[in-house]
Amino acid sequence: MSRNVRVLRCAPEDVFEVLSDGWLYPSWVVGASRMRQVDEIWPHPGARLHHSFGVWPVLINDKTVVEAFDPPHTMQMRARGWPVGEALVTIHVKARGDETVVRIQEEPIAGPARLVPRPIMDAVLLWRNAETLHRLAYLAEGRAVVRSSNTTADREQAEAPDGSGMSDSDGSDASQTQTESRVSDQETRES
């Protein structure tokens, strides 16, 4: 099972505001390219998102179903992405002072992805979900009432030598990674 952690500069309610808007799903989930339909009862258990993966002309239509929804703490979804398979995705959200710790866990539960050796699948999911949390940070922090100018976007723009928002690094923020590592270590001990 792959697990990623990120600290966001917003409240847990800001994160759940994004998660509660099914039409935003392709904005934060890596691989999802468009929404086709969102059930009226989204994000309650049993609700479905009808989305597509890939890029035109190779688009695969599929769906994600809510398994559990307990704002502002937990959301669990069963995400399908055939032909790869199906995964159980759990998002845990916890306030920490003026910040929020978001942890995403993903585990393949059906289809060919279950046959991929775990270390390989975990490496792919770790990379994918790091970017997923990065995108979620942009949306949740951007929707939050501005409490500080220390959002993910602000930090990345400040790091860029030319103001383009793109740094010379691989896009990772060393201090963010260190914070995430400490958060992950602490949460592991708490579990």
Short mmCIF file of N, CA and C in Angstrom, two decimals:
data_model
loop_
_atom_site.label_atom_id
_atom_site.label_comp_id
_atom_site.label_asym_id
_atom_site.label_seq_id
_atom_site.Cartn_x
_atom_site.Cartn_y
_atom_site.Cartn_z
N MET A 1 0.85 -1.17 0.00
CA MET A 1 0.00 0.00 0.00
C MET A 1 0.89 1.24 0.00
N SER A 2 0.61 2.15 -0.87
CA SER A 2 1.34 3.41 -0.99
C SER A 2 0.73 4.46 -0.07
N ARG A 3 1.60 5.23 0.60
CA ARG A 3 1.10 6.30 1.48
C ARG A 3 1.94 7.55 1.27
N ASN A 4 1.28 8.67 1.02
CA ASN A 4 1.92 9.98 0.88
C ASN A 4 1.33 10.92 1.90
N VAL A 5 2.16 11.86 2.37
CA VAL A 5 1.72 12.85 3.35
C VAL A 5 2.18 14.22 2.88
N ARG A 6 1.33 15.22 3.09
CA ARG A 6 1.69 16.60 2.75
C ARG A 6 1.04 17.54 3.77
N VAL A 7 1.77 18.60 4.11
CA VAL A 7 1.24 19.62 5.00
C VAL A 7 0.69 20.75 4.13
N LEU A 8 -0.57 21.12 4.35
CA LEU A 8 -1.20 22.20 3.59
C LEU A 8 -1.42 23.39 4.50
N ARG A 9 -1.32 24.58 3.95
CA ARG A 9 -1.53 25.82 4.71
C ARG A 9 -2.97 26.27 4.57
N CYS A 10 -3.87 25.47 5.17
CA CYS A 10 -5.30 25.76 5.16
C CYS A 10 -5.95 24.91 6.23
N ALA A 11 -7.24 25.05 6.39
CA ALA A 11 -7.98 24.27 7.38
C ALA A 11 -8.48 22.97 6.75
N PRO A 12 -8.75 21.94 7.56
CA PRO A 12 -9.31 20.70 7.01
C PRO A 12 -10.59 20.94 6.21
N GLU A 13 -11.40 21.90 6.64
CA GLU A 13 -12.64 22.20 5.91
C GLU A 13 -12.36 22.67 4.48
N ASP A 14 -11.22 23.37 4.28
CA ASP A 14 -10.86 23.81 2.93
C ASP A 14 -10.54 22.61 2.04
N VAL A 15 -9.88 21.61 2.60
CA VAL A 15 -9.57 20.39 1.86
C VAL A 15 -10.88 19.69 1.48
N PHE A 16 -11.79 19.57 2.44
CA PHE A 16 -13.05 18.88 2.17
C PHE A 16 -13.97 19.68 1.24
N GLU A 17 -13.78 20.97 1.16
CA GLU A 17 -14.54 21.75 0.18
C GLU A 17 -14.14 21.32 -1.23
N VAL A 18 -12.87 21.07 -1.44
CA VAL A 18 -12.39 20.59 -2.75
C VAL A 18 -12.88 19.17 -2.99
N LEU A 19 -12.72 18.29 -2.01
CA LEU A 19 -13.14 16.89 -2.17
C LEU A 19 -14.64 16.78 -2.40
N SER A 20 -15.41 17.71 -1.86
CA SER A 20 -16.86 17.67 -1.99
C SER A 20 -17.35 18.15 -3.35
N ASP A 21 -16.49 18.77 -4.13
CA ASP A 21 -16.86 19.24 -5.47
C ASP A 21 -16.36 18.24 -6.50
N GLY A 22 -17.23 17.31 -6.87
CA GLY A 22 -16.85 16.25 -7.80
C GLY A 22 -16.34 16.75 -9.14
N TRP A 23 -16.79 17.92 -9.56
CA TRP A 23 -16.36 18.45 -10.85
C TRP A 23 -14.88 18.85 -10.84
N LEU A 24 -14.30 19.00 -9.65
CA LEU A 24 -12.87 19.33 -9.54
C LEU A 24 -11.96 18.10 -9.60
N TYR A 25 -12.51 16.92 -9.57
CA TYR A 25 -11.73 15.68 -9.52
C TYR A 25 -10.56 15.66 -10.52
N PRO A 26 -10.76 15.96 -11.79
CA PRO A 26 -9.61 15.91 -12.71
C PRO A 26 -8.59 17.03 -12.48
N SER A 27 -8.94 18.01 -11.67
CA SER A 27 -8.00 19.09 -11.36
C SER A 27 -6.96 18.65 -10.35
N TRP A 28 -7.27 17.67 -9.53
CA TRP A 28 -6.30 17.25 -8.52
C TRP A 28 -5.87 15.80 -8.63
N VAL A 29 -6.61 14.96 -9.32
CA VAL A 29 -6.23 13.55 -9.46
C VAL A 29 -5.42 13.35 -10.73
N VAL A 30 -4.17 12.93 -10.56
CA VAL A 30 -3.29 12.69 -11.70
C VAL A 30 -3.85 11.55 -12.54
N GLY A 31 -3.97 11.78 -13.83
CA GLY A 31 -4.48 10.78 -14.75
C GLY A 31 -5.90 11.04 -15.20
N ALA A 32 -6.72 11.62 -14.32
CA ALA A 32 -8.09 11.93 -14.71
C ALA A 32 -8.05 13.15 -15.62
N SER A 33 -8.71 13.04 -16.77
CA SER A 33 -8.61 14.13 -17.73
C SER A 33 -9.88 14.95 -17.89
N ARG A 34 -11.03 14.36 -17.59
CA ARG A 34 -12.28 15.12 -17.71
C ARG A 34 -13.38 14.45 -16.91
N MET A 35 -14.37 15.26 -16.56
CA MET A 35 -15.55 14.75 -15.87
C MET A 35 -16.67 14.63 -16.89
N ARG A 36 -17.45 13.55 -16.76
CA ARG A 36 -18.60 13.36 -17.62
C ARG A 36 -19.90 13.56 -16.86
N GLN A 37 -19.91 13.15 -15.57
CA GLN A 37 -21.12 13.29 -14.75
C GLN A 37 -20.74 13.12 -13.29
N VAL A 38 -21.45 13.84 -12.42
CA VAL A 38 -21.28 13.71 -10.97
C VAL A 38 -22.66 13.44 -10.38
N ASP A 39 -22.77 12.34 -9.62
CA ASP A 39 -24.06 12.04 -8.99
C ASP A 39 -24.48 13.19 -8.08
N GLU A 40 -25.78 13.44 -8.02
CA GLU A 40 -26.31 14.52 -7.20
C GLU A 40 -25.98 14.36 -5.72
N ILE A 41 -25.82 13.13 -5.26
CA ILE A 41 -25.56 12.91 -3.83
C ILE A 41 -24.07 12.95 -3.49
N TRP A 42 -23.21 13.25 -4.47
CA TRP A 42 -21.77 13.33 -4.21
C TRP A 42 -21.55 14.32 -3.09
N PRO A 43 -20.73 14.03 -2.13
CA PRO A 43 -19.76 12.96 -1.94
C PRO A 43 -20.21 11.89 -0.95
N HIS A 44 -21.48 11.65 -0.79
CA HIS A 44 -21.97 10.68 0.19
C HIS A 44 -21.73 9.25 -0.29
N PRO A 45 -21.62 8.29 0.65
CA PRO A 45 -21.36 6.90 0.27
C PRO A 45 -22.32 6.40 -0.80
N GLY A 46 -21.73 5.73 -1.78
CA GLY A 46 -22.50 5.20 -2.91
C GLY A 46 -22.52 6.14 -4.10
N ALA A 47 -22.19 7.41 -3.92
CA ALA A 47 -22.18 8.37 -5.02
C ALA A 47 -21.05 8.04 -5.99
N ARG A 48 -21.29 8.35 -7.27
CA ARG A 48 -20.31 8.04 -8.31
C ARG A 48 -19.90 9.28 -9.08
N LEU A 49 -18.63 9.27 -9.46
CA LEU A 49 -18.10 10.24 -10.42
C LEU A 49 -17.85 9.47 -11.71
N HIS A 50 -18.29 10.00 -12.81
CA HIS A 50 -18.04 9.39 -14.11
C HIS A 50 -16.98 10.26 -14.78
N HIS A 51 -15.79 9.71 -14.96
CA HIS A 51 -14.67 10.48 -15.47
C HIS A 51 -13.96 9.72 -16.58
N SER A 52 -13.00 10.37 -17.19
CA SER A 52 -12.18 9.75 -18.22
C SER A 52 -10.72 9.86 -17.83
N PHE A 53 -9.94 8.86 -18.23
CA PHE A 53 -8.49 8.86 -18.06
C PHE A 53 -7.84 8.91 -19.42
N GLY A 54 -6.65 9.48 -19.48
CA GLY A 54 -5.90 9.54 -20.73
C GLY A 54 -6.09 10.85 -21.44
N VAL A 55 -5.62 10.89 -22.69
CA VAL A 55 -5.76 12.08 -23.52
C VAL A 55 -6.36 11.68 -24.87
N TRP A 56 -7.04 12.61 -25.45
CA TRP A 56 -7.67 12.35 -26.75
C TRP A 56 -6.59 12.00 -27.76
N PRO A 57 -6.75 11.05 -28.60
CA PRO A 57 -7.95 10.28 -28.90
C PRO A 57 -8.07 8.99 -28.09
N VAL A 58 -7.15 8.77 -27.14
CA VAL A 58 -7.19 7.54 -26.35
C VAL A 58 -7.72 7.87 -24.95
N LEU A 59 -9.03 7.89 -24.82
CA LEU A 59 -9.68 8.16 -23.55
C LEU A 59 -10.41 6.91 -23.07
N ILE A 60 -10.31 6.64 -21.79
CA ILE A 60 -11.01 5.51 -21.20
C ILE A 60 -12.01 6.08 -20.21
N ASN A 61 -13.28 5.78 -20.41
CA ASN A 61 -14.33 6.24 -19.51
C ASN A 61 -14.46 5.27 -18.35
N ASP A 62 -14.51 5.82 -17.14
CA ASP A 62 -14.62 4.97 -15.97
C ASP A 62 -15.31 5.73 -14.85
N LYS A 63 -15.25 5.19 -13.62
CA LYS A 63 -15.96 5.83 -12.52
C LYS A 63 -15.20 5.63 -11.21
N THR A 64 -15.54 6.49 -10.25
CA THR A 64 -15.04 6.40 -8.88
C THR A 64 -16.27 6.43 -7.97
N VAL A 65 -16.28 5.57 -6.95
CA VAL A 65 -17.41 5.45 -6.05
C VAL A 65 -16.96 5.77 -4.63
N VAL A 66 -17.76 6.56 -3.92
CA VAL A 66 -17.45 6.89 -2.52
C VAL A 66 -17.81 5.69 -1.64
N GLU A 67 -16.85 5.25 -0.84
CA GLU A 67 -17.06 4.16 0.11
C GLU A 67 -17.42 4.72 1.49
N ALA A 68 -16.72 5.81 1.90
CA ALA A 68 -16.95 6.42 3.21
C ALA A 68 -16.65 7.91 3.11
N PHE A 69 -17.43 8.70 3.87
CA PHE A 69 -17.24 10.15 3.85
C PHE A 69 -17.53 10.68 5.24
N ASP A 70 -16.47 11.18 5.91
CA ASP A 70 -16.58 11.69 7.28
C ASP A 70 -15.82 13.01 7.37
N PRO A 71 -16.42 14.10 6.85
CA PRO A 71 -15.72 15.38 6.88
C PRO A 71 -15.62 15.94 8.28
N PRO A 72 -14.59 16.64 8.63
CA PRO A 72 -13.40 16.94 7.84
C PRO A 72 -12.24 16.00 8.15
N HIS A 73 -12.52 14.69 8.28
CA HIS A 73 -11.48 13.75 8.69
C HIS A 73 -11.07 12.75 7.62
N THR A 74 -12.03 12.07 7.01
CA THR A 74 -11.71 10.94 6.13
C THR A 74 -12.65 10.88 4.93
N MET A 75 -12.07 10.46 3.81
CA MET A 75 -12.86 10.11 2.63
C MET A 75 -12.21 8.87 2.03
N GLN A 76 -13.04 7.89 1.68
CA GLN A 76 -12.53 6.67 1.05
C GLN A 76 -13.30 6.45 -0.24
N MET A 77 -12.54 6.16 -1.30
CA MET A 77 -13.14 5.96 -2.62
C MET A 77 -12.60 4.69 -3.25
N ARG A 78 -13.41 4.08 -4.08
CA ARG A 78 -12.98 2.96 -4.92
C ARG A 78 -12.87 3.52 -6.33
N ALA A 79 -11.64 3.70 -6.76
CA ALA A 79 -11.38 4.33 -8.06
C ALA A 79 -11.08 3.26 -9.10
N ARG A 80 -11.77 3.36 -10.21
CA ARG A 80 -11.53 2.43 -11.33
C ARG A 80 -10.76 3.16 -12.41
N GLY A 81 -9.86 2.45 -13.01
CA GLY A 81 -9.09 2.96 -14.14
C GLY A 81 -8.70 1.82 -15.05
N TRP A 82 -9.71 1.20 -15.66
CA TRP A 82 -9.42 0.06 -16.53
C TRP A 82 -8.71 0.55 -17.77
N PRO A 83 -7.76 -0.18 -18.29
CA PRO A 83 -7.49 -1.59 -18.05
C PRO A 83 -6.55 -1.86 -16.88
N VAL A 84 -6.07 -0.85 -16.19
CA VAL A 84 -5.13 -1.05 -15.09
C VAL A 84 -5.80 -1.76 -13.92
N GLY A 85 -7.00 -1.35 -13.57
CA GLY A 85 -7.70 -2.02 -12.49
C GLY A 85 -8.45 -1.07 -11.59
N GLU A 86 -8.56 -1.47 -10.34
CA GLU A 86 -9.34 -0.74 -9.35
C GLU A 86 -8.49 -0.57 -8.10
N ALA A 87 -8.65 0.58 -7.42
CA ALA A 87 -7.87 0.84 -6.22
C ALA A 87 -8.76 1.40 -5.13
N LEU A 88 -8.38 1.11 -3.90
CA LEU A 88 -9.04 1.71 -2.74
C LEU A 88 -8.17 2.89 -2.31
N VAL A 89 -8.76 4.08 -2.32
CA VAL A 89 -8.03 5.31 -2.00
C VAL A 89 -8.64 5.91 -0.75
N THR A 90 -7.80 6.13 0.26
CA THR A 90 -8.27 6.71 1.52
C THR A 90 -7.51 8.00 1.76
N ILE A 91 -8.26 9.06 2.05
CA ILE A 91 -7.67 10.36 2.34
C ILE A 91 -7.99 10.70 3.79
N HIS A 92 -6.93 10.87 4.59
CA HIS A 92 -7.07 11.25 6.01
C HIS A 92 -6.62 12.71 6.14
N VAL A 93 -7.39 13.49 6.85
CA VAL A 93 -7.10 14.92 7.03
C VAL A 93 -7.10 15.23 8.52
N LYS A 94 -6.05 15.94 8.97
CA LYS A 94 -5.95 16.25 10.40
C LYS A 94 -5.38 17.66 10.57
N ALA A 95 -6.05 18.45 11.41
CA ALA A 95 -5.57 19.80 11.70
C ALA A 95 -4.31 19.71 12.56
N ARG A 96 -3.38 20.60 12.29
CA ARG A 96 -2.19 20.75 13.12
C ARG A 96 -1.88 22.24 13.19
N GLY A 97 -2.39 22.89 14.24
CA GLY A 97 -2.24 24.33 14.36
C GLY A 97 -2.98 25.02 13.23
N ASP A 98 -2.29 25.94 12.54
CA ASP A 98 -2.88 26.64 11.39
C ASP A 98 -2.74 25.86 10.10
N GLU A 99 -2.18 24.67 10.17
CA GLU A 99 -1.96 23.86 8.98
C GLU A 99 -2.81 22.61 9.05
N THR A 100 -2.76 21.85 7.96
CA THR A 100 -3.51 20.60 7.87
C THR A 100 -2.60 19.54 7.29
N VAL A 101 -2.59 18.38 7.92
CA VAL A 101 -1.83 17.24 7.42
C VAL A 101 -2.79 16.36 6.62
N VAL A 102 -2.43 16.11 5.36
CA VAL A 102 -3.26 15.27 4.50
C VAL A 102 -2.45 14.04 4.13
N ARG A 103 -3.03 12.88 4.36
CA ARG A 103 -2.38 11.61 4.02
C ARG A 103 -3.27 10.88 3.03
N ILE A 104 -2.68 10.41 1.94
CA ILE A 104 -3.43 9.62 0.96
C ILE A 104 -2.80 8.23 0.88
N GLN A 105 -3.64 7.23 0.99
CA GLN A 105 -3.21 5.83 0.87
C GLN A 105 -3.93 5.23 -0.32
N GLU A 106 -3.20 4.47 -1.11
CA GLU A 106 -3.80 3.83 -2.28
C GLU A 106 -3.32 2.39 -2.36
N GLU A 107 -4.28 1.50 -2.59
CA GLU A 107 -3.96 0.09 -2.68
C GLU A 107 -4.73 -0.54 -3.84
N PRO A 108 -4.04 -1.14 -4.79
CA PRO A 108 -4.74 -1.85 -5.87
C PRO A 108 -5.55 -3.01 -5.28
N ILE A 109 -6.82 -3.12 -5.70
CA ILE A 109 -7.67 -4.18 -5.15
C ILE A 109 -8.25 -5.10 -6.22
N ALA A 110 -8.14 -4.73 -7.50
CA ALA A 110 -8.66 -5.57 -8.57
C ALA A 110 -7.94 -5.24 -9.87
N GLY A 111 -7.90 -6.23 -10.76
CA GLY A 111 -7.33 -6.01 -12.08
C GLY A 111 -5.83 -6.28 -12.14
N PRO A 112 -5.24 -6.02 -13.30
CA PRO A 112 -3.84 -6.32 -13.54
C PRO A 112 -2.86 -5.61 -12.60
N ALA A 113 -3.21 -4.46 -12.07
CA ALA A 113 -2.30 -3.74 -11.18
C ALA A 113 -1.95 -4.55 -9.95
N ARG A 114 -2.82 -5.46 -9.54
CA ARG A 114 -2.54 -6.31 -8.38
C ARG A 114 -1.41 -7.29 -8.66
N LEU A 115 -1.12 -7.56 -9.94
CA LEU A 115 -0.08 -8.52 -10.31
C LEU A 115 1.31 -7.88 -10.38
N VAL A 116 1.35 -6.56 -10.39
CA VAL A 116 2.64 -5.86 -10.43
C VAL A 116 3.31 -6.02 -9.07
N PRO A 117 4.61 -6.35 -9.05
CA PRO A 117 5.30 -6.47 -7.75
C PRO A 117 5.12 -5.22 -6.91
N ARG A 118 4.86 -5.43 -5.62
CA ARG A 118 4.52 -4.33 -4.72
C ARG A 118 5.53 -3.19 -4.73
N PRO A 119 6.85 -3.46 -4.67
CA PRO A 119 7.81 -2.34 -4.68
C PRO A 119 7.70 -1.46 -5.93
N ILE A 120 7.42 -2.08 -7.06
CA ILE A 120 7.28 -1.31 -8.31
C ILE A 120 6.00 -0.50 -8.27
N MET A 121 4.89 -1.14 -7.88
CA MET A 121 3.61 -0.43 -7.82
C MET A 121 3.68 0.70 -6.81
N ASP A 122 4.28 0.46 -5.64
CA ASP A 122 4.39 1.50 -4.62
C ASP A 122 5.19 2.69 -5.13
N ALA A 123 6.27 2.43 -5.87
CA ALA A 123 7.09 3.53 -6.41
C ALA A 123 6.27 4.39 -7.37
N VAL A 124 5.50 3.76 -8.24
CA VAL A 124 4.66 4.50 -9.19
C VAL A 124 3.59 5.29 -8.44
N LEU A 125 2.93 4.65 -7.48
CA LEU A 125 1.86 5.33 -6.74
C LEU A 125 2.41 6.45 -5.86
N LEU A 126 3.59 6.27 -5.29
CA LEU A 126 4.19 7.35 -4.49
C LEU A 126 4.42 8.59 -5.33
N TRP A 127 4.97 8.40 -6.54
CA TRP A 127 5.20 9.53 -7.44
C TRP A 127 3.87 10.18 -7.83
N ARG A 128 2.92 9.36 -8.24
CA ARG A 128 1.62 9.88 -8.70
C ARG A 128 0.89 10.63 -7.59
N ASN A 129 0.87 10.06 -6.39
CA ASN A 129 0.12 10.68 -5.30
C ASN A 129 0.83 11.87 -4.70
N ALA A 130 2.15 11.96 -4.85
CA ALA A 130 2.85 13.19 -4.44
C ALA A 130 2.34 14.35 -5.29
N GLU A 131 2.20 14.12 -6.58
CA GLU A 131 1.67 15.17 -7.47
C GLU A 131 0.19 15.41 -7.20
N THR A 132 -0.56 14.37 -6.90
CA THR A 132 -1.98 14.54 -6.56
C THR A 132 -2.13 15.45 -5.35
N LEU A 133 -1.33 15.23 -4.30
CA LEU A 133 -1.40 16.08 -3.11
C LEU A 133 -0.91 17.50 -3.41
N HIS A 134 0.05 17.63 -4.31
CA HIS A 134 0.53 18.95 -4.71
C HIS A 134 -0.62 19.74 -5.35
N ARG A 135 -1.35 19.09 -6.25
CA ARG A 135 -2.49 19.74 -6.90
C ARG A 135 -3.61 20.05 -5.91
N LEU A 136 -3.87 19.11 -4.99
CA LEU A 136 -4.89 19.34 -3.97
C LEU A 136 -4.51 20.53 -3.10
N ALA A 137 -3.21 20.69 -2.81
CA ALA A 137 -2.74 21.84 -2.03
C ALA A 137 -3.06 23.14 -2.74
N TYR A 138 -2.79 23.22 -4.04
CA TYR A 138 -3.11 24.43 -4.80
C TYR A 138 -4.59 24.78 -4.67
N LEU A 139 -5.46 23.80 -4.85
CA LEU A 139 -6.89 24.07 -4.81
C LEU A 139 -7.38 24.42 -3.41
N ALA A 140 -6.99 23.64 -2.41
CA ALA A 140 -7.48 23.89 -1.05
C ALA A 140 -6.94 25.18 -0.49
N GLU A 141 -5.65 25.44 -0.67
CA GLU A 141 -5.06 26.68 -0.17
C GLU A 141 -5.59 27.88 -0.93
N GLY A 142 -5.82 27.71 -2.22
CA GLY A 142 -6.34 28.81 -3.03
C GLY A 142 -7.77 29.18 -2.68
N ARG A 143 -8.55 28.20 -2.23
CA ARG A 143 -9.93 28.47 -1.84
C ARG A 143 -10.05 28.99 -0.42
N ALA A 144 -9.00 28.75 0.37
CA ALA A 144 -9.03 29.15 1.78
C ALA A 144 -8.99 30.67 1.90
N VAL A 145 -9.57 31.15 2.97
CA VAL A 145 -9.45 32.55 3.28
C VAL A 145 -7.97 32.80 3.54
N VAL A 146 -7.42 33.82 2.95
CA VAL A 146 -5.98 34.05 3.05
C VAL A 146 -5.62 34.39 4.49
N ARG A 147 -4.90 33.47 5.13
CA ARG A 147 -4.43 33.66 6.49
C ARG A 147 -2.94 33.96 6.50
N SER A 148 -2.27 33.59 5.43
CA SER A 148 -0.85 33.89 5.31
C SER A 148 -0.49 33.85 3.84
N SER A 149 0.67 34.37 3.53
CA SER A 149 1.11 34.33 2.13
C SER A 149 2.11 33.20 1.96
N ASN A 150 1.88 32.11 2.66
CA ASN A 150 2.82 31.00 2.61
C ASN A 150 2.15 29.76 2.01
N THR A 151 1.42 29.95 0.91
CA THR A 151 0.79 28.82 0.25
C THR A 151 1.81 28.10 -0.62
N THR A 152 1.45 26.95 -1.12
CA THR A 152 2.31 26.19 -2.02
C THR A 152 2.67 27.05 -3.23
N ALA A 153 1.70 27.73 -3.80
CA ALA A 153 1.96 28.58 -4.98
C ALA A 153 2.91 29.72 -4.64
N ASP A 154 2.71 30.37 -3.49
CA ASP A 154 3.60 31.46 -3.08
C ASP A 154 5.03 30.98 -2.93
N ARG A 155 5.22 29.83 -2.27
CA ARG A 155 6.57 29.30 -2.07
C ARG A 155 7.24 28.97 -3.40
N GLU A 156 6.49 28.34 -4.30
CA GLU A 156 7.09 27.96 -5.58
C GLU A 156 7.44 29.18 -6.42
N GLN A 157 6.62 30.22 -6.38
CA GLN A 157 6.95 31.43 -7.13
C GLN A 157 8.15 32.13 -6.54
N ALA A 158 8.28 32.12 -5.23
CA ALA A 158 9.44 32.75 -4.59
C ALA A 158 10.73 32.01 -4.90
N GLU A 159 10.65 30.71 -5.10
CA GLU A 159 11.84 29.90 -5.38
C GLU A 159 12.32 30.05 -6.81
N ALA A 160 11.45 30.45 -7.72
CA ALA A 160 11.83 30.53 -9.13
C ALA A 160 12.72 31.74 -9.37
N PRO A 161 13.87 31.51 -9.95
CA PRO A 161 14.80 32.63 -10.18
C PRO A 161 14.26 33.67 -11.16
N ASP A 162 13.41 33.26 -12.09
CA ASP A 162 12.90 34.19 -13.10
C ASP A 162 11.45 34.59 -12.86
N GLY A 163 10.87 34.17 -11.72
CA GLY A 163 9.48 34.53 -11.41
C GLY A 163 8.47 33.72 -12.17
N SER A 164 8.92 32.68 -12.90
CA SER A 164 8.01 31.90 -13.72
C SER A 164 7.20 30.88 -12.93
N GLY A 165 7.60 30.66 -11.67
CA GLY A 165 6.93 29.62 -10.89
C GLY A 165 7.59 28.27 -11.07
N MET A 166 8.60 28.20 -11.94
CA MET A 166 9.32 26.95 -12.17
C MET A 166 10.74 27.11 -11.64
N SER A 167 11.13 26.24 -10.74
CA SER A 167 12.49 26.30 -10.22
C SER A 167 13.39 25.37 -11.02
N ASP A 168 14.69 25.46 -10.75
CA ASP A 168 15.65 24.61 -11.44
C ASP A 168 15.62 23.18 -10.93
N SER A 169 14.98 22.98 -9.78
CA SER A 169 14.94 21.64 -9.21
C SER A 169 13.87 20.82 -9.91
N ASP A 170 13.63 19.64 -9.38
CA ASP A 170 12.63 18.76 -9.96
C ASP A 170 11.21 19.12 -9.55
N GLY A 171 11.05 20.29 -8.93
CA GLY A 171 9.73 20.72 -8.51
C GLY A 171 9.44 20.39 -7.06
N SER A 172 10.35 19.66 -6.42
CA SER A 172 10.10 19.34 -5.02
C SER A 172 10.67 20.43 -4.14
N ASP A 173 10.09 20.60 -3.00
CA ASP A 173 10.51 21.61 -2.05
C ASP A 173 11.18 20.89 -0.90
N ALA A 174 12.48 21.12 -0.70
CA ALA A 174 13.25 20.37 0.30
C ALA A 174 12.64 20.51 1.69
N SER A 175 12.28 21.74 2.07
CA SER A 175 11.72 21.92 3.41
C SER A 175 10.37 21.23 3.52
N GLN A 176 9.57 21.25 2.45
CA GLN A 176 8.28 20.57 2.46
C GLN A 176 8.50 19.07 2.60
N THR A 177 9.49 18.52 1.86
CA THR A 177 9.76 17.11 1.92
C THR A 177 10.22 16.72 3.32
N GLN A 178 11.08 17.54 3.95
CA GLN A 178 11.53 17.25 5.31
C GLN A 178 10.35 17.29 6.27
N THR A 179 9.48 18.29 6.13
CA THR A 179 8.29 18.39 6.98
C THR A 179 7.42 17.17 6.79
N GLU A 180 7.19 16.77 5.54
CA GLU A 180 6.36 15.61 5.26
C GLU A 180 6.97 14.36 5.87
N SER A 181 8.29 14.24 5.81
CA SER A 181 8.96 13.08 6.38
C SER A 181 8.75 13.03 7.89
N ARG A 182 8.90 14.18 8.56
CA ARG A 182 8.67 14.24 10.00
C ARG A 182 7.22 13.92 10.33
N VAL A 183 6.29 14.45 9.54
CA VAL A 183 4.87 14.19 9.76
C VAL A 183 4.60 12.71 9.58
N SER A 184 5.15 12.11 8.52
CA SER A 184 4.93 10.70 8.24
C SER A 184 5.50 9.84 9.36
N ASP A 185 6.71 10.18 9.85
CA ASP A 185 7.31 9.43 10.96
C ASP A 185 6.44 9.51 12.20
N GLN A 186 5.95 10.71 12.50
CA GLN A 186 5.11 10.90 13.69
C GLN A 186 3.80 10.13 13.55
N GLU A 187 3.18 10.20 12.36
CA GLU A 187 1.91 9.50 12.18
C GLU A 187 2.10 8.00 12.25
N THR A 188 3.23 7.50 11.78
CA THR A 188 3.51 6.07 11.86
C THR A 188 3.58 5.64 13.31
N ARG A 189 4.23 6.47 14.14
CA ARG A 189 4.32 6.15 15.56
C ARG A 189 2.95 6.22 16.23
N GLU A 190 2.07 7.14 15.76
CA GLU A 190 0.74 7.29 16.35
C GLU A 190 -0.18 6.15 15.97
N SER A 191 0.09 5.49 14.83
CA SER A 191 -0.80 4.42 14.33
C SER A 191 -0.71 3.17 15.15
#
